[in-house]
């Protein structure tokens, strides 16, 4: 289901500034300060399981729409556009340069930059998303699946498969 939003509303601006401040704190925290990094992640995200780890240069829109399970890992340069909810299950790994995008815009040029839509993304348990992957709005990824490096996920992914390519297609069952 699409949720529509207007860019630049005061509430979104305030929430976005809060998220930027927390991501700046997260990204500037020393690598060895594991407890401090986890505390910032817990302040930023809507919910977090045990053992969350995010490498340097993480970015998001709001933060509070992101929910991750236990043993979550995000590699360098991860971006999650969370205008809608992003739910990530236990034991998930995101490689470097992964983009998870709930937000989109009209294909009509008039006022395209003033509003948009958002659709939730749900990533199951034990999922591995390889480096340089993009996950587009409204996608669900089933448990135990692997998204190969460089893939663009434009449709739902069943459980227990390896998907690859642009657009990503099933290579084989696991």
JSON list of C-alpha atoms in Angstrom, two decimals:
[
{"chain": "A", "resi": 1, "resn": "UNK", "atom": "CA", "xyz": [0.00, 0.00, 0.00]},
{"chain": "A", "resi": 2, "resn": "UNK", "atom": "CA", "xyz": [1.36, 3.41, -0.95]},
{"chain": "A", "resi": 3, "resn": "UNK", "atom": "CA", "xyz": [1.48, 6.17, 1.62]},
{"chain": "A", "resi": 4, "resn": "UNK", "atom": "CA", "xyz": [1.67, 9.66, 0.18]},
{"chain": "A", "resi": 5, "resn": "UNK", "atom": "CA", "xyz": [3.62, 12.48, 1.83]},
{"chain": "A", "resi": 6, "resn": "UNK", "atom": "CA", "xyz": [4.46, 16.12, 1.19]},
{"chain": "A", "resi": 7, "resn": "UNK", "atom": "CA", "xyz": [8.13, 16.99, 1.20]},
{"chain": "A", "resi": 8, "resn": "UNK", "atom": "CA", "xyz": [9.13, 19.80, 3.49]},
{"chain": "A", "resi": 9, "resn": "UNK", "atom": "CA", "xyz": [6.35, 19.62, 6.07]},
{"chain": "A", "resi": 10, "resn": "UNK", "atom": "CA", "xyz": [7.47, 20.94, 9.44]},
{"chain": "A", "resi": 11, "resn": "UNK", "atom": "CA", "xyz": [7.06, 17.57, 11.17]},
{"chain": "A", "resi": 12, "resn": "UNK", "atom": "CA", "xyz": [9.11, 15.74, 8.53]},
{"chain": "A", "resi": 13, "resn": "UNK", "atom": "CA", "xyz": [11.80, 18.44, 8.65]},
{"chain": "A", "resi": 14, "resn": "UNK", "atom": "CA", "xyz": [12.05, 18.15, 12.44]},
{"chain": "A", "resi": 15, "resn": "UNK", "atom": "CA", "xyz": [12.18, 14.35, 12.36]},
{"chain": "A", "resi": 16, "resn": "UNK", "atom": "CA", "xyz": [14.73, 14.40, 9.53]},
{"chain": "A", "resi": 17, "resn": "UNK", "atom": "CA", "xyz": [17.00, 16.79, 11.44]},
{"chain": "A", "resi": 18, "resn": "UNK", "atom": "CA", "xyz": [16.83, 14.51, 14.48]},
{"chain": "A", "resi": 19, "resn": "UNK", "atom": "CA", "xyz": [17.81, 11.52, 12.33]},
{"chain": "A", "resi": 20, "resn": "UNK", "atom": "CA", "xyz": [20.67, 13.47, 10.72]},
{"chain": "A", "resi": 21, "resn": "UNK", "atom": "CA", "xyz": [22.01, 14.48, 14.12]},
{"chain": "A", "resi": 22, "resn": "UNK", "atom": "CA", "xyz": [21.93, 10.88, 15.35]},
{"chain": "A", "resi": 23, "resn": "UNK", "atom": "CA", "xyz": [23.49, 9.48, 12.16]},
{"chain": "A", "resi": 24, "resn": "UNK", "atom": "CA", "xyz": [26.22, 12.10, 12.39]},
{"chain": "A", "resi": 25, "resn": "UNK", "atom": "CA", "xyz": [26.88, 10.98, 15.98]},
{"chain": "A", "resi": 26, "resn": "UNK", "atom": "CA", "xyz": [26.88, 7.32, 14.90]},
{"chain": "A", "resi": 27, "resn": "UNK", "atom": "CA", "xyz": [29.25, 7.96, 12.01]},
{"chain": "A", "resi": 28, "resn": "UNK", "atom": "CA", "xyz": [31.67, 9.96, 14.16]},
{"chain": "A", "resi": 29, "resn": "UNK", "atom": "CA", "xyz": [31.80, 7.45, 17.03]},
{"chain": "A", "resi": 30, "resn": "UNK", "atom": "CA", "xyz": [35.12, 5.62, 17.28]},
{"chain": "A", "resi": 31, "resn": "UNK", "atom": "CA", "xyz": [35.11, 2.04, 16.03]},
{"chain": "A", "resi": 32, "resn": "UNK", "atom": "CA", "xyz": [36.12, 0.64, 19.42]},
{"chain": "A", "resi": 33, "resn": "UNK", "atom": "CA", "xyz": [33.22, 2.39, 21.21]},
{"chain": "A", "resi": 34, "resn": "UNK", "atom": "CA", "xyz": [30.85, -0.49, 20.49]},
{"chain": "A", "resi": 35, "resn": "UNK", "atom": "CA", "xyz": [28.46, 0.21, 23.38]},
{"chain": "A", "resi": 36, "resn": "UNK", "atom": "CA", "xyz": [28.15, 3.89, 22.44]},
{"chain": "A", "resi": 37, "resn": "UNK", "atom": "CA", "xyz": [27.47, 3.00, 18.79]},
{"chain": "A", "resi": 38, "resn": "UNK", "atom": "CA", "xyz": [24.78, 0.52, 19.83]},
{"chain": "A", "resi": 39, "resn": "UNK", "atom": "CA", "xyz": [23.18, 3.13, 22.13]},
{"chain": "A", "resi": 40, "resn": "UNK", "atom": "CA", "xyz": [22.98, 5.60, 19.24]},
{"chain": "A", "resi": 41, "resn": "UNK", "atom": "CA", "xyz": [21.45, 2.93, 16.99]},
{"chain": "A", "resi": 42, "resn": "UNK", "atom": "CA", "xyz": [18.85, 2.22, 19.69]},
{"chain": "A", "resi": 43, "resn": "UNK", "atom": "CA", "xyz": [18.03, 5.95, 19.91]},
{"chain": "A", "resi": 44, "resn": "UNK", "atom": "CA", "xyz": [17.77, 6.27, 16.14]},
{"chain": "A", "resi": 45, "resn": "UNK", "atom": "CA", "xyz": [15.84, 3.12, 15.14]},
{"chain": "A", "resi": 46, "resn": "UNK", "atom": "CA", "xyz": [12.27, 2.20, 16.04]},
{"chain": "A", "resi": 47, "resn": "UNK", "atom": "CA", "xyz": [13.39, -1.15, 17.49]},
{"chain": "A", "resi": 48, "resn": "UNK", "atom": "CA", "xyz": [16.65, -3.07, 17.68]},
{"chain": "A", "resi": 49, "resn": "UNK", "atom": "CA", "xyz": [17.47, -6.65, 18.72]},
{"chain": "A", "resi": 50, "resn": "UNK", "atom": "CA", "xyz": [20.71, -7.71, 20.42]},
{"chain": "A", "resi": 51, "resn": "UNK", "atom": "CA", "xyz": [24.08, -7.20, 18.71]},
{"chain": "A", "resi": 52, "resn": "UNK", "atom": "CA", "xyz": [23.33, -4.52, 16.12]},
{"chain": "A", "resi": 53, "resn": "UNK", "atom": "CA", "xyz": [26.38, -3.28, 14.23]},
{"chain": "A", "resi": 54, "resn": "UNK", "atom": "CA", "xyz": [26.58, -0.58, 11.56]},
{"chain": "A", "resi": 55, "resn": "UNK", "atom": "CA", "xyz": [29.77, 0.51, 9.82]},
{"chain": "A", "resi": 56, "resn": "UNK", "atom": "CA", "xyz": [30.75, 4.11, 9.04]},
{"chain": "A", "resi": 57, "resn": "UNK", "atom": "CA", "xyz": [28.76, 6.41, 6.77]},
{"chain": "A", "resi": 58, "resn": "UNK", "atom": "CA", "xyz": [25.22, 5.23, 7.49]},
{"chain": "A", "resi": 59, "resn": "UNK", "atom": "CA", "xyz": [22.29, 7.44, 6.39]},
{"chain": "A", "resi": 60, "resn": "UNK", "atom": "CA", "xyz": [18.50, 7.38, 6.81]},
{"chain": "A", "resi": 61, "resn": "UNK", "atom": "CA", "xyz": [15.51, 9.72, 6.55]},
{"chain": "A", "resi": 62, "resn": "UNK", "atom": "CA", "xyz": [13.79, 9.31, 9.92]},
{"chain": "A", "resi": 63, "resn": "UNK", "atom": "CA", "xyz": [15.27, 6.30, 11.70]},
{"chain": "A", "resi": 64, "resn": "UNK", "atom": "CA", "xyz": [12.22, 5.47, 13.77]},
{"chain": "A", "resi": 65, "resn": "UNK", "atom": "CA", "xyz": [10.65, 3.54, 10.89]},
{"chain": "A", "resi": 66, "resn": "UNK", "atom": "CA", "xyz": [13.59, 1.10, 10.87]},
{"chain": "A", "resi": 67, "resn": "UNK", "atom": "CA", "xyz": [13.16, -2.12, 12.89]},
{"chain": "A", "resi": 68, "resn": "UNK", "atom": "CA", "xyz": [15.99, -4.67, 12.98]},
{"chain": "A", "resi": 69, "resn": "UNK", "atom": "CA", "xyz": [16.23, -8.04, 14.68]},
{"chain": "A", "resi": 70, "resn": "UNK", "atom": "CA", "xyz": [19.11, -9.67, 16.53]},
{"chain": "A", "resi": 71, "resn": "UNK", "atom": "CA", "xyz": [22.61, -9.85, 15.04]},
{"chain": "A", "resi": 72, "resn": "UNK", "atom": "CA", "xyz": [21.95, -7.16, 12.43]},
{"chain": "A", "resi": 73, "resn": "UNK", "atom": "CA", "xyz": [24.95, -5.96, 10.43]},
{"chain": "A", "resi": 74, "resn": "UNK", "atom": "CA", "xyz": [25.17, -3.14, 7.88]},
{"chain": "A", "resi": 75, "resn": "UNK", "atom": "CA", "xyz": [28.39, -2.54, 5.94]},
{"chain": "A", "resi": 76, "resn": "UNK", "atom": "CA", "xyz": [29.93, 0.78, 4.93]},
{"chain": "A", "resi": 77, "resn": "UNK", "atom": "CA", "xyz": [27.82, 3.43, 3.18]},
{"chain": "A", "resi": 78, "resn": "UNK", "atom": "CA", "xyz": [24.41, 1.93, 3.90]},
{"chain": "A", "resi": 79, "resn": "UNK", "atom": "CA", "xyz": [21.43, 4.15, 3.09]},
{"chain": "A", "resi": 80, "resn": "UNK", "atom": "CA", "xyz": [17.90, 3.38, 4.26]},
{"chain": "A", "resi": 81, "resn": "UNK", "atom": "CA", "xyz": [15.20, 5.79, 3.05]},
{"chain": "A", "resi": 82, "resn": "UNK", "atom": "CA", "xyz": [12.61, 5.05, 5.72]},
{"chain": "A", "resi": 83, "resn": "UNK", "atom": "CA", "xyz": [9.64, 7.29, 4.98]},
{"chain": "A", "resi": 84, "resn": "UNK", "atom": "CA", "xyz": [7.71, 4.00, 5.32]},
{"chain": "A", "resi": 85, "resn": "UNK", "atom": "CA", "xyz": [8.59, 1.11, 7.64]},
{"chain": "A", "resi": 86, "resn": "UNK", "atom": "CA", "xyz": [11.61, -1.09, 7.01]},
{"chain": "A", "resi": 87, "resn": "UNK", "atom": "CA", "xyz": [11.50, -4.35, 8.95]},
{"chain": "A", "resi": 88, "resn": "UNK", "atom": "CA", "xyz": [14.62, -6.53, 8.93]},
{"chain": "A", "resi": 89, "resn": "UNK", "atom": "CA", "xyz": [14.63, -9.93, 10.66]},
{"chain": "A", "resi": 90, "resn": "UNK", "atom": "CA", "xyz": [17.22, -11.65, 12.84]},
{"chain": "A", "resi": 91, "resn": "UNK", "atom": "CA", "xyz": [20.70, -12.55, 11.54]},
{"chain": "A", "resi": 92, "resn": "UNK", "atom": "CA", "xyz": [20.62, -10.28, 8.48]},
{"chain": "A", "resi": 93, "resn": "UNK", "atom": "CA", "xyz": [23.70, -8.85, 6.84]},
{"chain": "A", "resi": 94, "resn": "UNK", "atom": "CA", "xyz": [23.89, -5.92, 4.42]},
{"chain": "A", "resi": 95, "resn": "UNK", "atom": "CA", "xyz": [27.08, -5.57, 2.39]},
{"chain": "A", "resi": 96, "resn": "UNK", "atom": "CA", "xyz": [28.73, -2.22, 1.63]},
{"chain": "A", "resi": 97, "resn": "UNK", "atom": "CA", "xyz": [26.86, 0.41, -0.38]},
{"chain": "A", "resi": 98, "resn": "UNK", "atom": "CA", "xyz": [23.42, -1.16, 0.07]},
{"chain": "A", "resi": 99, "resn": "UNK", "atom": "CA", "xyz": [20.42, 1.10, -0.56]},
{"chain": "A", "resi": 100, "resn": "UNK", "atom": "CA", "xyz": [16.98, 0.30, 0.84]},
{"chain": "A", "resi": 101, "resn": "UNK", "atom": "CA", "xyz": [14.49, 2.78, -0.57]},
{"chain": "A", "resi": 102, "resn": "UNK", "atom": "CA", "xyz": [10.87, 3.00, 0.60]},
{"chain": "A", "resi": 103, "resn": "UNK", "atom": "CA", "xyz": [10.42, 6.39, -1.09]},
{"chain": "A", "resi": 104, "resn": "UNK", "atom": "CA", "xyz": [9.46, 7.17, -4.66]},
{"chain": "A", "resi": 105, "resn": "UNK", "atom": "CA", "xyz": [8.06, 10.04, -6.71]},
{"chain": "A", "resi": 106, "resn": "UNK", "atom": "CA", "xyz": [5.45, 10.57, -9.40]},
{"chain": "A", "resi": 107, "resn": "UNK", "atom": "CA", "xyz": [6.40, 9.91, -12.99]},
{"chain": "A", "resi": 108, "resn": "UNK", "atom": "CA", "xyz": [4.57, 13.14, -13.89]},
{"chain": "A", "resi": 109, "resn": "UNK", "atom": "CA", "xyz": [7.05, 16.05, -14.01]},
{"chain": "A", "resi": 110, "resn": "UNK", "atom": "CA", "xyz": [4.68, 18.69, -12.57]},
{"chain": "A", "resi": 111, "resn": "UNK", "atom": "CA", "xyz": [5.37, 19.09, -8.82]},
{"chain": "A", "resi": 112, "resn": "UNK", "atom": "CA", "xyz": [7.42, 15.86, -8.71]},
{"chain": "A", "resi": 113, "resn": "UNK", "atom": "CA", "xyz": [9.84, 17.47, -6.27]},
{"chain": "A", "resi": 114, "resn": "UNK", "atom": "CA", "xyz": [7.11, 18.58, -3.82]},
{"chain": "A", "resi": 115, "resn": "UNK", "atom": "CA", "xyz": [5.64, 15.23, -2.80]},
{"chain": "A", "resi": 116, "resn": "UNK", "atom": "CA", "xyz": [6.13, 11.51, -3.09]},
{"chain": "A", "resi": 117, "resn": "UNK", "atom": "CA", "xyz": [4.99, 8.13, -1.94]},
{"chain": "A", "resi": 118, "resn": "UNK", "atom": "CA", "xyz": [6.44, 5.48, 0.33]},
{"chain": "A", "resi": 119, "resn": "UNK", "atom": "CA", "xyz": [5.90, 1.73, 0.53]},
{"chain": "A", "resi": 120, "resn": "UNK", "atom": "CA", "xyz": [7.17, -0.51, 3.34]},
{"chain": "A", "resi": 121, "resn": "UNK", "atom": "CA", "xyz": [9.98, -3.04, 2.89]},
{"chain": "A", "resi": 122, "resn": "UNK", "atom": "CA", "xyz": [10.15, -6.31, 4.79]},
{"chain": "A", "resi": 123, "resn": "UNK", "atom": "CA", "xyz": [13.32, -8.42, 4.88]},
{"chain": "A", "resi": 124, "resn": "UNK", "atom": "CA", "xyz": [12.99, -11.85, 6.52]},
{"chain": "A", "resi": 125, "resn": "UNK", "atom": "CA", "xyz": [15.38, -13.72, 8.82]},
{"chain": "A", "resi": 126, "resn": "UNK", "atom": "CA", "xyz": [18.84, -14.96, 7.83]},
{"chain": "A", "resi": 127, "resn": "UNK", "atom": "CA", "xyz": [19.00, -12.82, 4.69]},
{"chain": "A", "resi": 128, "resn": "UNK", "atom": "CA", "xyz": [22.28, -11.71, 3.13]},
{"chain": "A", "resi": 129, "resn": "UNK", "atom": "CA", "xyz": [22.19, -8.67, 0.83]},
{"chain": "A", "resi": 130, "resn": "UNK", "atom": "CA", "xyz": [25.45, -8.32, -1.10]},
{"chain": "A", "resi": 131, "resn": "UNK", "atom": "CA", "xyz": [27.35, -5.12, -1.74]},
{"chain": "A", "resi": 132, "resn": "UNK", "atom": "CA", "xyz": [26.00, -2.43, -4.07]},
{"chain": "A", "resi": 133, "resn": "UNK", "atom": "CA", "xyz": [22.43, -3.79, -4.02]},
{"chain": "A", "resi": 134, "resn": "UNK", "atom": "CA", "xyz": [19.29, -1.67, -4.25]},
{"chain": "A", "resi": 135, "resn": "UNK", "atom": "CA", "xyz": [15.97, -2.71, -2.76]},
{"chain": "A", "resi": 136, "resn": "UNK", "atom": "CA", "xyz": [13.06, -0.70, -4.14]},
{"chain": "A", "resi": 137, "resn": "UNK", "atom": "CA", "xyz": [9.78, 0.37, -2.45]},
{"chain": "A", "resi": 138, "resn": "UNK", "atom": "CA", "xyz": [7.23, -2.23, -1.43]},
{"chain": "A", "resi": 139, "resn": "UNK", "atom": "CA", "xyz": [9.55, -5.25, -1.62]},
{"chain": "A", "resi": 140, "resn": "UNK", "atom": "CA", "xyz": [9.38, -8.31, 0.65]},
{"chain": "A", "resi": 141, "resn": "UNK", "atom": "CA", "xyz": [12.38, -10.65, 0.87]},
{"chain": "A", "resi": 142, "resn": "UNK", "atom": "CA", "xyz": [11.76, -14.14, 2.26]},
{"chain": "A", "resi": 143, "resn": "UNK", "atom": "CA", "xyz": [13.77, -15.91, 4.96]},
{"chain": "A", "resi": 144, "resn": "UNK", "atom": "CA", "xyz": [17.21, -17.40, 4.17]},
{"chain": "A", "resi": 145, "resn": "UNK", "atom": "CA", "xyz": [17.53, -15.72, 0.77]},
{"chain": "A", "resi": 146, "resn": "UNK", "atom": "CA", "xyz": [20.65, -14.16, -0.73]},
{"chain": "A", "resi": 147, "resn": "UNK", "atom": "CA", "xyz": [20.66, -11.08, -2.94]},
{"chain": "A", "resi": 148, "resn": "UNK", "atom": "CA", "xyz": [23.86, -11.21, -5.01]},
{"chain": "A", "resi": 149, "resn": "UNK", "atom": "CA", "xyz": [26.16, -8.19, -5.16]},
{"chain": "A", "resi": 150, "resn": "UNK", "atom": "CA", "xyz": [25.10, -5.45, -7.55]},
{"chain": "A", "resi": 151, "resn": "UNK", "atom": "CA", "xyz": [21.48, -6.58, -7.81]},
{"chain": "A", "resi": 152, "resn": "UNK", "atom": "CA", "xyz": [18.46, -4.29, -8.14]},
{"chain": "A", "resi": 153, "resn": "UNK", "atom": "CA", "xyz": [15.45, -5.86, -6.42]},
{"chain": "A", "resi": 154, "resn": "UNK", "atom": "CA", "xyz": [12.28, -4.73, -8.21]},
{"chain": "A", "resi": 155, "resn": "UNK", "atom": "CA", "xyz": [9.91, -7.53, -7.13]},
{"chain": "A", "resi": 156, "resn": "UNK", "atom": "CA", "xyz": [9.32, -9.72, -4.10]},
{"chain": "A", "resi": 157, "resn": "UNK", "atom": "CA", "xyz": [11.86, -12.43, -3.30]},
{"chain": "A", "resi": 158, "resn": "UNK", "atom": "CA", "xyz": [10.64, -15.83, -2.07]},
{"chain": "A", "resi": 159, "resn": "UNK", "atom": "CA", "xyz": [12.32, -17.63, 0.83]},
{"chain": "A", "resi": 160, "resn": "UNK", "atom": "CA", "xyz": [15.37, -19.84, 0.21]},
{"chain": "A", "resi": 161, "resn": "UNK", "atom": "CA", "xyz": [16.57, -18.47, -3.12]},
{"chain": "A", "resi": 162, "resn": "UNK", "atom": "CA", "xyz": [19.56, -16.67, -4.58]},
{"chain": "A", "resi": 163, "resn": "UNK", "atom": "CA", "xyz": [18.60, -13.67, -6.72]},
{"chain": "A", "resi": 164, "resn": "UNK", "atom": "CA", "xyz": [20.93, -11.66, -8.92]},
{"chain": "A", "resi": 165, "resn": "UNK", "atom": "CA", "xyz": [20.95, -9.07, -11.66]},
{"chain": "A", "resi": 166, "resn": "UNK", "atom": "CA", "xyz": [19.23, -5.89, -12.77]},
{"chain": "A", "resi": 167, "resn": "UNK", "atom": "CA", "xyz": [16.38, -6.48, -12.43]},
{"chain": "A", "resi": 168, "resn": "UNK", "atom": "CA", "xyz": [17.11, -9.30, -9.98]},
{"chain": "A", "resi": 169, "resn": "UNK", "atom": "CA", "xyz": [15.93, -12.75, -11.01]},
{"chain": "A", "resi": 170, "resn": "UNK", "atom": "CA", "xyz": [16.05, -16.11, -9.22]},
{"chain": "A", "resi": 171, "resn": "UNK", "atom": "CA", "xyz": [19.28, -17.96, -9.99]},
{"chain": "A", "resi": 172, "resn": "UNK", "atom": "CA", "xyz": [18.59, -21.01, -7.90]},
{"chain": "A", "resi": 173, "resn": "UNK", "atom": "CA", "xyz": [16.93, -22.39, -4.78]},
{"chain": "A", "resi": 174, "resn": "UNK", "atom": "CA", "xyz": [18.94, -22.89, -1.63]}
]
